[in-house]
Each structure stands twice: as structure tokens, then as C-alpha cells.
mmCIF file of N, CA and C in Angstrom:
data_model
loop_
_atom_site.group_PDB
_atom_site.id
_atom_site.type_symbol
_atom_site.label_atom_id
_atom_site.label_comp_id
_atom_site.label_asym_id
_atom_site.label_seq_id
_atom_site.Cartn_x
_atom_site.Cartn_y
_atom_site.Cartn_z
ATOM 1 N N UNK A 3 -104.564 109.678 -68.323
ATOM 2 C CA UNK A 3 -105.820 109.101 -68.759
ATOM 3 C C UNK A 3 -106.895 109.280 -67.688
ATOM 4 N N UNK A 4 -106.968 109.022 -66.457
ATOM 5 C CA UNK A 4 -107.529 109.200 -65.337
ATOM 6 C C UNK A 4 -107.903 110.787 -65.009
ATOM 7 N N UNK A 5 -106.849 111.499 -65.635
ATOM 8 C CA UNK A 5 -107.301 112.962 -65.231
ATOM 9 C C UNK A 5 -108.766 113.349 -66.480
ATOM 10 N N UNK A 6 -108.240 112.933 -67.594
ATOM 11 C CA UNK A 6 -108.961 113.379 -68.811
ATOM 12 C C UNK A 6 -110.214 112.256 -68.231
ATOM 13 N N UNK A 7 -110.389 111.057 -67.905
ATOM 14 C CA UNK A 7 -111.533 110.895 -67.429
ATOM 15 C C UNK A 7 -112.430 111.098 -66.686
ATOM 16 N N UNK A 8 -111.555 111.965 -65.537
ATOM 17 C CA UNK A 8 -112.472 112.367 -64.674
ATOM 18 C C UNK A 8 -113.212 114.234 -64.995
ATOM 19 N N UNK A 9 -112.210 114.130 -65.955
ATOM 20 C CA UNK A 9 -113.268 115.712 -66.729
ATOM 21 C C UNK A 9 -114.705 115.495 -67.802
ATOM 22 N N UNK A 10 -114.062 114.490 -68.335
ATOM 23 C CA UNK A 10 -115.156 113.794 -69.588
ATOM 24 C C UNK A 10 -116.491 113.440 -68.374
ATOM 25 N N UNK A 11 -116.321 112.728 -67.437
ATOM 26 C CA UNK A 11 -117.600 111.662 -67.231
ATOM 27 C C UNK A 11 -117.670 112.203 -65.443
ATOM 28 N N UNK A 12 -118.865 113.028 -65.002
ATOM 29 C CA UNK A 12 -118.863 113.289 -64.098
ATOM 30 C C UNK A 12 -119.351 112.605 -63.116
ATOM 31 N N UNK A 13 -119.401 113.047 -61.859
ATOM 32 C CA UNK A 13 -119.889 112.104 -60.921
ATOM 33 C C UNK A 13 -121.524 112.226 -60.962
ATOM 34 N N UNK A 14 -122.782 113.329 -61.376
ATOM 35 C CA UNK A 14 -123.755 113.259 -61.998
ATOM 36 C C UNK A 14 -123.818 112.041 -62.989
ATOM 37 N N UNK A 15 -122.720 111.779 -64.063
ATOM 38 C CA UNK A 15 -122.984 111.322 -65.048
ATOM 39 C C UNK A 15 -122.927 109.507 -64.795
ATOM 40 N N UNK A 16 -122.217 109.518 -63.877
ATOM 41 C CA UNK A 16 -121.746 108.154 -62.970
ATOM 42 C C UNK A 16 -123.112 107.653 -62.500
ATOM 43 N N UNK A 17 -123.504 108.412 -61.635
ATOM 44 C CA UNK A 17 -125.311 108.145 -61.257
ATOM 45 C C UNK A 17 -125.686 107.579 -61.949
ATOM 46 N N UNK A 18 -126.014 108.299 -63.118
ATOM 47 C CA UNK A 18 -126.946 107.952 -64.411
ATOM 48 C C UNK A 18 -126.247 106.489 -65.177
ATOM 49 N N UNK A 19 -125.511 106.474 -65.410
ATOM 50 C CA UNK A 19 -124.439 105.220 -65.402
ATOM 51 C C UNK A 19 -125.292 104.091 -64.311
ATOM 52 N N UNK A 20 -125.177 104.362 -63.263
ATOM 53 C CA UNK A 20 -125.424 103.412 -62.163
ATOM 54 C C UNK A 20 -126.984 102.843 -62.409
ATOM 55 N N UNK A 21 -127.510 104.331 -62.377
ATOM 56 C CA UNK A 21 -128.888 104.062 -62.495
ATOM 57 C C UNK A 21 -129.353 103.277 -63.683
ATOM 58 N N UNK A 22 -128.948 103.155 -64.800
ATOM 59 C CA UNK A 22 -129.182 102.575 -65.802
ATOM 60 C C UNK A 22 -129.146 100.720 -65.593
ATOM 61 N N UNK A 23 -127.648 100.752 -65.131
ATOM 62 C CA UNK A 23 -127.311 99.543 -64.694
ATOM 63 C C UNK A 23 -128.544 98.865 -64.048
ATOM 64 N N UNK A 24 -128.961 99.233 -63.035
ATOM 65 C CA UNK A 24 -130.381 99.001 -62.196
ATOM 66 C C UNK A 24 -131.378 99.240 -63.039
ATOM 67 N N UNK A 25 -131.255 99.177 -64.134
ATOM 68 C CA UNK A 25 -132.947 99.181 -65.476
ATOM 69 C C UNK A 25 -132.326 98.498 -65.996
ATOM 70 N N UNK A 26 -131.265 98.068 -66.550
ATOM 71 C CA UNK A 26 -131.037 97.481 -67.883
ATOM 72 C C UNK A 26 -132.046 95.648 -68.137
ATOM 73 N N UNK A 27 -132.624 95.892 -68.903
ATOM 74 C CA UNK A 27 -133.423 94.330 -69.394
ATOM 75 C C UNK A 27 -132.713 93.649 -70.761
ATOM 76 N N UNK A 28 -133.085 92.523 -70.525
ATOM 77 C CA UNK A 28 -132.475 91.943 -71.402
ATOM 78 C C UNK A 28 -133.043 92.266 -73.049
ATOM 79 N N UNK A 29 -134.944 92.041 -72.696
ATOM 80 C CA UNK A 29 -136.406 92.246 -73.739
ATOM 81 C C UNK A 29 -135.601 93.395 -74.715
ATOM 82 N N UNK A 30 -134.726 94.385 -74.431
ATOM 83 C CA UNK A 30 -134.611 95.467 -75.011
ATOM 84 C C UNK A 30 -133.241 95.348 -76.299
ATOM 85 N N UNK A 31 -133.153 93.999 -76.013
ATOM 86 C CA UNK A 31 -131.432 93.798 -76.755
ATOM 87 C C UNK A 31 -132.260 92.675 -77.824
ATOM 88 N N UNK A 32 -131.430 93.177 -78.986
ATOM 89 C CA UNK A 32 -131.414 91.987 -80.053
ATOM 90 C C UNK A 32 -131.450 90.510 -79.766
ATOM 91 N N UNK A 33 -130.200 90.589 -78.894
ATOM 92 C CA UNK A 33 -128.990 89.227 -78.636
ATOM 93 C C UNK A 33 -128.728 89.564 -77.376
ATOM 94 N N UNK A 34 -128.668 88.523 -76.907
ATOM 95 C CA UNK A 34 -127.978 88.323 -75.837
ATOM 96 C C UNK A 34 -126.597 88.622 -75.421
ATOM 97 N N UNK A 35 -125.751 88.864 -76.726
ATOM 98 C CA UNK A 35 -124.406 88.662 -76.943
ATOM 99 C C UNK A 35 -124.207 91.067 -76.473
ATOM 100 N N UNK A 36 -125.351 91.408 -77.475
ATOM 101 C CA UNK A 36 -125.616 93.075 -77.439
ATOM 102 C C UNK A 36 -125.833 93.588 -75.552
ATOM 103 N N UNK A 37 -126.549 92.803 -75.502
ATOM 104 C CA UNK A 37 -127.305 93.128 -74.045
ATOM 105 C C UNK A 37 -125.831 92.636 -72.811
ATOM 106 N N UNK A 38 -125.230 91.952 -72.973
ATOM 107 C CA UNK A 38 -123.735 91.575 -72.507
ATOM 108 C C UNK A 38 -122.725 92.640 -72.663
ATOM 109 N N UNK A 39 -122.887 93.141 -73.633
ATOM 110 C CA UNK A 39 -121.784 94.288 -74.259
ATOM 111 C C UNK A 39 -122.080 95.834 -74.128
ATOM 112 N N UNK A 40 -123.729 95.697 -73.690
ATOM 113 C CA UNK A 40 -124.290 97.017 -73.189
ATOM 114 C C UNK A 40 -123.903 96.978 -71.598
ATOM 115 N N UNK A 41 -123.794 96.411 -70.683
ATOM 116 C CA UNK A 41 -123.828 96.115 -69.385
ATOM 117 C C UNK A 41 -122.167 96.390 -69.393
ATOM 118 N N UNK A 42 -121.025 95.366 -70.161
ATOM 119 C CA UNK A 42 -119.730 95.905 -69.987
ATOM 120 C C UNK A 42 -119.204 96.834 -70.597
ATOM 121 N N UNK A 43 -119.771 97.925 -71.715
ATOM 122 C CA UNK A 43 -119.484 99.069 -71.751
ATOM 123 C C UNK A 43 -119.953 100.047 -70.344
ATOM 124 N N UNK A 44 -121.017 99.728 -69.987
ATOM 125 C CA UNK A 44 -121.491 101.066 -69.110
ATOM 126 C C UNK A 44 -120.539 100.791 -67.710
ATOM 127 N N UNK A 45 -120.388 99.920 -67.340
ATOM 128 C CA UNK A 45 -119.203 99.366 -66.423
ATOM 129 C C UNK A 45 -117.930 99.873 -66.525
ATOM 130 N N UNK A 46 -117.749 99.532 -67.749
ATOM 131 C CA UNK A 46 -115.850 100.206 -68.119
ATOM 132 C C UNK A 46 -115.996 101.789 -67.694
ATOM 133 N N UNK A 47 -117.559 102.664 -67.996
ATOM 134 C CA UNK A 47 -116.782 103.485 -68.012
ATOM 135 C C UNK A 47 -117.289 104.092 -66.458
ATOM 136 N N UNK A 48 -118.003 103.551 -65.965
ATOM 137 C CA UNK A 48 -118.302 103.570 -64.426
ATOM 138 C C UNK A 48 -116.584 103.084 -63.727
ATOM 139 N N UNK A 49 -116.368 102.626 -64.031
ATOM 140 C CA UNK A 49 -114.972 101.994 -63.356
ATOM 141 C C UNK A 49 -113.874 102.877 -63.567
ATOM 142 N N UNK A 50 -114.074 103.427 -64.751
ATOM 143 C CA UNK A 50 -112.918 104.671 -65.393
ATOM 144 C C UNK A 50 -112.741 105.377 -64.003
ATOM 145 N N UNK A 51 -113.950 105.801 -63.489
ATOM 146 C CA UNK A 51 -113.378 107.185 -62.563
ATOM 147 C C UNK A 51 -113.743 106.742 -61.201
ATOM 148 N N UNK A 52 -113.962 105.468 -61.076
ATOM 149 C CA UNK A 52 -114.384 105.189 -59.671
ATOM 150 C C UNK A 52 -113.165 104.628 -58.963
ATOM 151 N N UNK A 53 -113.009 104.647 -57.624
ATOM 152 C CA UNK A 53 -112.003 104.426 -56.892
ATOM 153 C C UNK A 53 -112.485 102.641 -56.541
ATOM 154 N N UNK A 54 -110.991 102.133 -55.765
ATOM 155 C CA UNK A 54 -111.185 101.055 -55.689
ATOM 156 C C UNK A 54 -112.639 100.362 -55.543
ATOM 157 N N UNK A 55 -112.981 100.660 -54.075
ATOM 158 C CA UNK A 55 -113.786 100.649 -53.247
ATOM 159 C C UNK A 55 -115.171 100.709 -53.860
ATOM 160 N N UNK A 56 -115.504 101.569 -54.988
ATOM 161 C CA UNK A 56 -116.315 101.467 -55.773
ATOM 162 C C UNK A 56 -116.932 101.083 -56.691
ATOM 163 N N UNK A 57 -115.388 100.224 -57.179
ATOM 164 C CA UNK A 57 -115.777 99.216 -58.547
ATOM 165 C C UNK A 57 -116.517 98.659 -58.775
ATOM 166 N N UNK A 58 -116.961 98.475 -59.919
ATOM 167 C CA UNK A 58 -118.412 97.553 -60.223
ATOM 168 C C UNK A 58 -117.241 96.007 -60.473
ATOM 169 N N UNK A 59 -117.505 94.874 -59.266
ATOM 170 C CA UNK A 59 -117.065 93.802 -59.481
ATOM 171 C C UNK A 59 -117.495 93.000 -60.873
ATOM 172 N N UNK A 60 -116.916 91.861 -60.738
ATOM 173 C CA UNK A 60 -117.048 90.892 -62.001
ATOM 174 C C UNK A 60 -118.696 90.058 -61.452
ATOM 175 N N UNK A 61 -118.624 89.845 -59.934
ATOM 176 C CA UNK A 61 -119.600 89.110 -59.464
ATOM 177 C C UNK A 61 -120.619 90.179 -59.637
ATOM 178 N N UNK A 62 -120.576 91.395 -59.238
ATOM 179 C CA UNK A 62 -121.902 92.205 -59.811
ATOM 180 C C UNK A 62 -121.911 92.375 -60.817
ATOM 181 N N UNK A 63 -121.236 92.420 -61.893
ATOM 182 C CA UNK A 63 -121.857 92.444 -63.408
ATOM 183 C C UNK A 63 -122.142 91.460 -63.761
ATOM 184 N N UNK A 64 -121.987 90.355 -63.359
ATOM 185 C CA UNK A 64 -122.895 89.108 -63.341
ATOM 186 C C UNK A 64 -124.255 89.210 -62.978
ATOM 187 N N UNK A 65 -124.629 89.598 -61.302
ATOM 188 C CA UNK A 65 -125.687 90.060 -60.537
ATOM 189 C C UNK A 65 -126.671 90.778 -61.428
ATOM 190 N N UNK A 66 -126.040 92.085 -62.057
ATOM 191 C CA UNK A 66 -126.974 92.755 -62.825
ATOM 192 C C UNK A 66 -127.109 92.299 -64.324
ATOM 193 N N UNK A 67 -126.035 91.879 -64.721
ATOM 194 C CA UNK A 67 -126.868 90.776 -66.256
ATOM 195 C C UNK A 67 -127.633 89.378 -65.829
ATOM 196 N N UNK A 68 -127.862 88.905 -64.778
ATOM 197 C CA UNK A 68 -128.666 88.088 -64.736
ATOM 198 C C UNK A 68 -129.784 88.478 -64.138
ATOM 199 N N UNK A 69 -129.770 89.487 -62.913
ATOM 200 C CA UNK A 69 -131.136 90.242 -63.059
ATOM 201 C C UNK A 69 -132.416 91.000 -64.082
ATOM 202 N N UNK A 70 -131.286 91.373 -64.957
ATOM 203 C CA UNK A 70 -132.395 91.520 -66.221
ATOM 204 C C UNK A 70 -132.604 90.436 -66.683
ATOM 205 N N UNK A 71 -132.507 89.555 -66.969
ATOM 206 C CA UNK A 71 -132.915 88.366 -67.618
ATOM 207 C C UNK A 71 -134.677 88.333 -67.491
ATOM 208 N N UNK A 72 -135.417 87.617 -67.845
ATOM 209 C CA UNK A 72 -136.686 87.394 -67.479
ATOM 210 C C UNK A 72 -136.530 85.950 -66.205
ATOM 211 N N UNK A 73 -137.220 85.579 -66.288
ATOM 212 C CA UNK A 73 -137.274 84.943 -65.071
ATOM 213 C C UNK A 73 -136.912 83.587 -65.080
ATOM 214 N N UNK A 74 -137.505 83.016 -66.593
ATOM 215 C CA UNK A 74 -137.570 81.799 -67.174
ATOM 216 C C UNK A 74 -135.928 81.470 -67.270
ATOM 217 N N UNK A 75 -135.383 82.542 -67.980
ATOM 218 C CA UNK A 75 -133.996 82.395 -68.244
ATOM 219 C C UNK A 75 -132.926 82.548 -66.882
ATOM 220 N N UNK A 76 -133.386 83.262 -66.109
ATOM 221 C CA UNK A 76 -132.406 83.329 -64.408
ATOM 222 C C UNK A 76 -132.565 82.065 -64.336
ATOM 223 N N UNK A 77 -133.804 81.230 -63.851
ATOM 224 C CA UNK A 77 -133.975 79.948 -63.701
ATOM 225 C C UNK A 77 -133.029 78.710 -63.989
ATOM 226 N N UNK A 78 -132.860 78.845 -65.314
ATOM 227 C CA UNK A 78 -132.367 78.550 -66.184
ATOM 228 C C UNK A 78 -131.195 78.019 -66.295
ATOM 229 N N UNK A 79 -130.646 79.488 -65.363
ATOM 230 C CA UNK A 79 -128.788 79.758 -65.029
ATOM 231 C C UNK A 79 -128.701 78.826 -63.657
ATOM 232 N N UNK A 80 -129.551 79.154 -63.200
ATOM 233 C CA UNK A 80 -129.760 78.705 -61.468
ATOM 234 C C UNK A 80 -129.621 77.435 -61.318
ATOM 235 N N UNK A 81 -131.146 76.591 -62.389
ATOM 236 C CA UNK A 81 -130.840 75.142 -62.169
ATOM 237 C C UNK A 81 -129.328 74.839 -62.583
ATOM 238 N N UNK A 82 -128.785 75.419 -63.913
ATOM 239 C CA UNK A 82 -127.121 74.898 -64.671
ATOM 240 C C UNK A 82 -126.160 75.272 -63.724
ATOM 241 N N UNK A 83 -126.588 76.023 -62.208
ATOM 242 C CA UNK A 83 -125.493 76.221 -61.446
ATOM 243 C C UNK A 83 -124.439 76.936 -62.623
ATOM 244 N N UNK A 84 -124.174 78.190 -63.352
ATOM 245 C CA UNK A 84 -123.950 78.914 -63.671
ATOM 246 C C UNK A 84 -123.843 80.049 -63.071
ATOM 247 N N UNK A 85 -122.658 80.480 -62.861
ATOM 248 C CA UNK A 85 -122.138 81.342 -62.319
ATOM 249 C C UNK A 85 -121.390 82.790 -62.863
ATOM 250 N N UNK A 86 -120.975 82.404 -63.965
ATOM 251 C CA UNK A 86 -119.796 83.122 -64.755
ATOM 252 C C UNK A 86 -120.894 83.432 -66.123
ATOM 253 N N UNK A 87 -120.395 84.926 -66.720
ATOM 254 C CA UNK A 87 -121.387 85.827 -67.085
ATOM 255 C C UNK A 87 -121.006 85.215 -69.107
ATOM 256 N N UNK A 88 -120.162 84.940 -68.797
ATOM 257 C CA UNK A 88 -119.420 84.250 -70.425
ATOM 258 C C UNK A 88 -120.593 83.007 -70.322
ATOM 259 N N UNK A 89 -120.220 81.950 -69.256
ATOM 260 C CA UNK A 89 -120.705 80.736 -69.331
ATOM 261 C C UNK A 89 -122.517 80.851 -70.186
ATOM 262 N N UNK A 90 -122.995 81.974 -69.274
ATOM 263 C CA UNK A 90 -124.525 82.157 -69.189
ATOM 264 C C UNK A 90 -124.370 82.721 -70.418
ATOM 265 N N UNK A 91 -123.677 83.512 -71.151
ATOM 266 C CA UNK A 91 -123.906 84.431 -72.134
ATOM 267 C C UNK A 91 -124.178 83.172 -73.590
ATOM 268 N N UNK A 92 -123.032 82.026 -73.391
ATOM 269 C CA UNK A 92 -123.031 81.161 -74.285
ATOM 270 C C UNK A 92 -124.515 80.112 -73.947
ATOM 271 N N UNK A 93 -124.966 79.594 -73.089
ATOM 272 C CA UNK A 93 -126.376 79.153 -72.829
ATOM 273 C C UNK A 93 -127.368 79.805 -73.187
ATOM 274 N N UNK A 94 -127.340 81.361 -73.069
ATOM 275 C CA UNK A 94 -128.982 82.186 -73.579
ATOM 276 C C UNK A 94 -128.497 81.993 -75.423
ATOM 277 N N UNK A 95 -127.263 82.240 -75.699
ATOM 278 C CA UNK A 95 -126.811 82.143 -77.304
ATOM 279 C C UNK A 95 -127.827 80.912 -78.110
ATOM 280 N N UNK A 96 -127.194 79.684 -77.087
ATOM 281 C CA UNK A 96 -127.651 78.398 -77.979
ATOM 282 C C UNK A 96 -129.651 78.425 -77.654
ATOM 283 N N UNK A 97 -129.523 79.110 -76.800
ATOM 284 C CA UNK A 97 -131.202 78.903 -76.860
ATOM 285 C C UNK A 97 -131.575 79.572 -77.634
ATOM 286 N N UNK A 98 -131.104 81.541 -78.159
ATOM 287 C CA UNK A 98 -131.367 82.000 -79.399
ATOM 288 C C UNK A 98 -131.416 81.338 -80.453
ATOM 289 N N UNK A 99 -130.601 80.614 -81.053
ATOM 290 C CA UNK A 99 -130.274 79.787 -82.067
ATOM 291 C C UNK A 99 -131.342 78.451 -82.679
ATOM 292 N N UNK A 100 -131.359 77.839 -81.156
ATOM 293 C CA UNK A 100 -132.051 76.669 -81.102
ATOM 294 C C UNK A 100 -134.065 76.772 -80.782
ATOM 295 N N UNK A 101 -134.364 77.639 -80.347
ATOM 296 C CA UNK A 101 -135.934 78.187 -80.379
ATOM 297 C C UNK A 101 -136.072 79.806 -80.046
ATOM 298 N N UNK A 102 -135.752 80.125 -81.516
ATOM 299 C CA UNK A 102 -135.649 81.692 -81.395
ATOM 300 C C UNK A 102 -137.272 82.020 -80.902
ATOM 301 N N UNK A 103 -138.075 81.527 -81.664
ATOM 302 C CA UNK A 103 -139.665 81.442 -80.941
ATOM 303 C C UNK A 103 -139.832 81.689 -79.778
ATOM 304 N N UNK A 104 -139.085 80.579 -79.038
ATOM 305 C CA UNK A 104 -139.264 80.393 -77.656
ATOM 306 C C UNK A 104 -139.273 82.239 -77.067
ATOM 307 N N UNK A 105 -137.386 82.619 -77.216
ATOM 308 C CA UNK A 105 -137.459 83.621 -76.815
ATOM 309 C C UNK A 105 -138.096 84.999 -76.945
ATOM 310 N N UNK A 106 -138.751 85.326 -78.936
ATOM 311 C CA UNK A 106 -139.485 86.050 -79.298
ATOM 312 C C UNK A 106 -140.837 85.476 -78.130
ATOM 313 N N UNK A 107 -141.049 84.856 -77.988
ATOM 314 C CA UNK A 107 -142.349 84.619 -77.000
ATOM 315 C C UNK A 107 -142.384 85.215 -75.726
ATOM 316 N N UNK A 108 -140.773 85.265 -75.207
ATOM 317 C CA UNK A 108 -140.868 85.465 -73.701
ATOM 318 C C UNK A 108 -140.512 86.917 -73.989
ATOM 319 N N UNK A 109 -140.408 87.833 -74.909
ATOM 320 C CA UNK A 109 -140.002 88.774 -75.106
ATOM 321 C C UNK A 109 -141.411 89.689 -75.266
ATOM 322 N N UNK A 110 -142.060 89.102 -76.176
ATOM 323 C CA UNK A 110 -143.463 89.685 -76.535
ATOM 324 C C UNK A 110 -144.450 89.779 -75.058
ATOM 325 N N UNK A 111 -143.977 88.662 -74.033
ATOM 326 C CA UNK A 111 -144.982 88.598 -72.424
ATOM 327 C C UNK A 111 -144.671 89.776 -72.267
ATOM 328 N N UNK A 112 -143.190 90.285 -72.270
ATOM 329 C CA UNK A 112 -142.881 91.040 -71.776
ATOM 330 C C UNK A 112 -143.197 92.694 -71.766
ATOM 331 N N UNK A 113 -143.020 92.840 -72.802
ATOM 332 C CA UNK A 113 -143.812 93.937 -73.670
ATOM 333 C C UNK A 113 -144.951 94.250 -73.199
ATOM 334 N N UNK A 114 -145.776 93.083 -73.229
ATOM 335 C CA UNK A 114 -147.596 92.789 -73.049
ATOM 336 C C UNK A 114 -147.888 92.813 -71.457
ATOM 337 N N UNK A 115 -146.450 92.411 -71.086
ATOM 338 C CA UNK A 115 -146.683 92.664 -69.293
ATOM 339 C C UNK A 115 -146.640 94.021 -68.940
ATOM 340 N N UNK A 116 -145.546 94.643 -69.547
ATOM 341 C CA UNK A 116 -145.333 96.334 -69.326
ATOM 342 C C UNK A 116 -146.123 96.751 -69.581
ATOM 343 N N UNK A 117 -147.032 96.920 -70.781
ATOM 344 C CA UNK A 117 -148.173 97.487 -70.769
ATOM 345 C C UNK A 117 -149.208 97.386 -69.896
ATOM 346 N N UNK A 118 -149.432 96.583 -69.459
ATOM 347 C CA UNK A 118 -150.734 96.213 -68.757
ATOM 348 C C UNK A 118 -150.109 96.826 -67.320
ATOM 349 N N UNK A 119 -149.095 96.836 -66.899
ATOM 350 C CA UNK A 119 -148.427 97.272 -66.047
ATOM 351 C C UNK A 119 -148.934 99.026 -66.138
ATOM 352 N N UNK A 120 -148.233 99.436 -66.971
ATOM 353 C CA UNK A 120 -148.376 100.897 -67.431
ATOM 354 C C UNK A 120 -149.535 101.169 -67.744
ATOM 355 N N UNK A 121 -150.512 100.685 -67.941
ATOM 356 C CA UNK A 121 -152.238 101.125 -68.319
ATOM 357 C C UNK A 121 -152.502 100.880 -66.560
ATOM 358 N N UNK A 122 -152.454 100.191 -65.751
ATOM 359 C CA UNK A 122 -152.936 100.012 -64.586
ATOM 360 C C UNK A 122 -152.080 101.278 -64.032
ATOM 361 N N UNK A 123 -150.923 101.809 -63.881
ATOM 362 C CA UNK A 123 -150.230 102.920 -63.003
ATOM 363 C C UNK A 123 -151.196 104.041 -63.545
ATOM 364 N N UNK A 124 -151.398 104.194 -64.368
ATOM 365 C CA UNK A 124 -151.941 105.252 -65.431
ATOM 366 C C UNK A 124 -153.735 105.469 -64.679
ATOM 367 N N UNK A 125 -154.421 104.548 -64.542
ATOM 368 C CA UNK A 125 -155.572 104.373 -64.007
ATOM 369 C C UNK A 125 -155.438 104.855 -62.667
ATOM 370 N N UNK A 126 -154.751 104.242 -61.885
ATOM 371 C CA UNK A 126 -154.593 104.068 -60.404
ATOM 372 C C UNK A 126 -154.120 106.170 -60.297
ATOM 373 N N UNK A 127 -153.242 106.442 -61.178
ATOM 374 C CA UNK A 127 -152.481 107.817 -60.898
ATOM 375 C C UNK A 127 -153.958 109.047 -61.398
ATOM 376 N N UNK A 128 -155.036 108.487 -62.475
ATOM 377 C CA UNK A 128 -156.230 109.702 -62.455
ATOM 378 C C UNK A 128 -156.802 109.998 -61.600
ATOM 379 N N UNK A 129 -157.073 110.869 -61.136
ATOM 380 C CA UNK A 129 -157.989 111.392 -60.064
ATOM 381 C C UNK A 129 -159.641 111.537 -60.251
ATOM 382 N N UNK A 130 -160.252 110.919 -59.702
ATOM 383 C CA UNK A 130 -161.585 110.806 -59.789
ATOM 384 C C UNK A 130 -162.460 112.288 -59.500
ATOM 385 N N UNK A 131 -163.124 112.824 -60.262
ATOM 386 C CA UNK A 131 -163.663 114.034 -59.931
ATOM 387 C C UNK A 131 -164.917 113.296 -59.244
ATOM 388 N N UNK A 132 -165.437 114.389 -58.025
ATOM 389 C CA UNK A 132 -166.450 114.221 -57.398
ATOM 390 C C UNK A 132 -167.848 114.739 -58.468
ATOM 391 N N UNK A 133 -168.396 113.584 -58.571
ATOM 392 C CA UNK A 133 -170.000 114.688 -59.314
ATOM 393 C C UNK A 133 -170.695 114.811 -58.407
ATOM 394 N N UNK A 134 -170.838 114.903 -56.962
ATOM 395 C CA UNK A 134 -172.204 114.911 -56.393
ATOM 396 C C UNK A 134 -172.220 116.586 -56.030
ATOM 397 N N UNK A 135 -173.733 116.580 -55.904
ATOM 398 C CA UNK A 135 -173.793 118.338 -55.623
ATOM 399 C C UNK A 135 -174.665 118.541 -54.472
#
């Protein structure tokens, strides 16, 4: 199994794996429950071909599903002293459930933040032509 994985999924492809991990947001998932299951698929298969030493721990796939979170919701985990990625997964659940609003709200900042984000890089990156003669 280990041999056939390490032909399937290269160490290029591992990067990209990694690198993803380091983008993944929560804004981009349905559910909370999706955005949980996107983070431990890309893990399983980062782990497939990585040596001990390299493993993506349980405490960092925690690290990086609570880093995407928005901010309101890290908080959230922080004050509940929440630690464990199940525990948190079932807390963002009941808040889906209980003021889906709420979160469509913090989802839509988000959106509305990136943009304004991305219209300002966009400005800042044109180059001003000189008119004087």
C-alpha cells in the first residue's frame, strides 16, 4: 500500500497538499461538519507518504481547523477552553443550527472583507503613468 502510494501522490503533490492546508477557510464550506472532513481528507493523504517525523499531528489538525475559523468563532473555542477538533466541530454545529443568520452574517463579512481586500491589492499593484512633459 505504501509503495502504490508513494507512486500515486508525489512529493510536488504533498506541497500542494500542505499548501492548501495553510489556505483552507472555513467561509468556503457549507457546514462545519464539510470543512472538518475537507481538512481530514487532505491530511490522510499527506500522512499516506509522509514519514514519521512528518506527520500532520492530531494537535495540528486542530491548529489548522481552528485557524480557518473566522475570528468570532476561534474566540469562541478559546473562551470554552476547547481543545479537541470533535469537541469544537460539535459547538460551531449547534451554533449552525441555533442562528444560522448569525453565521450567514459572519460569512457574508467575509466575502465583503476579501473583496475590499482584493480591490485595494489591485489598486496598490497599477502603475501610475507619468503625464507630465
Amino acid at each position: 500500500m505504501q509503495c502504490l502510494a508513494d507512486v500515486l501522490i508525489t512529493p510536488s503533490r504533498v506541497k500542494i497538499l500542505r499548501d492548501r492546508l495553510d489556505r483552507v477557510k472555513y467561509f468556503y464550506s457549507k457546514k462545519v461538519s464539510d470543512y472538518e472532513h475537507y481538512i481530514r481528507k487532505i491530511v490522510a493523504e499527506v500522512n499516506l507518504v509522509s514519514n514519521e517525523e512528518s506527520k500532520i499531528t492530531n494537535n495540528k489538525v486542530y491548529s489548522i481547523f481552528k485557524n480557518g475559523l473566522p475570528g468570532v468563532l476561534r474566540d469562541k473555542l478559546i473562551f470554552n477552553d476547547i481543545n479537541d477538533i470533535c469537541r469544537a466541530v460539535e459547538v460551531i454545529e449547534r451554533l449552525e443550527t441555533e442562528s444560522p443568520l448569525y453565521i450567514a452574517k459572519l460569512k457574508e463579512q467575509k466575502v465583503f472583507n476579501d473583496k475590499i481586500y482584493k480591490d485595494n491589492r489591485n489598486i496598490k499593484n497599477k502603475k501610475l503613468v507619468n503625464t507630465e512633459m
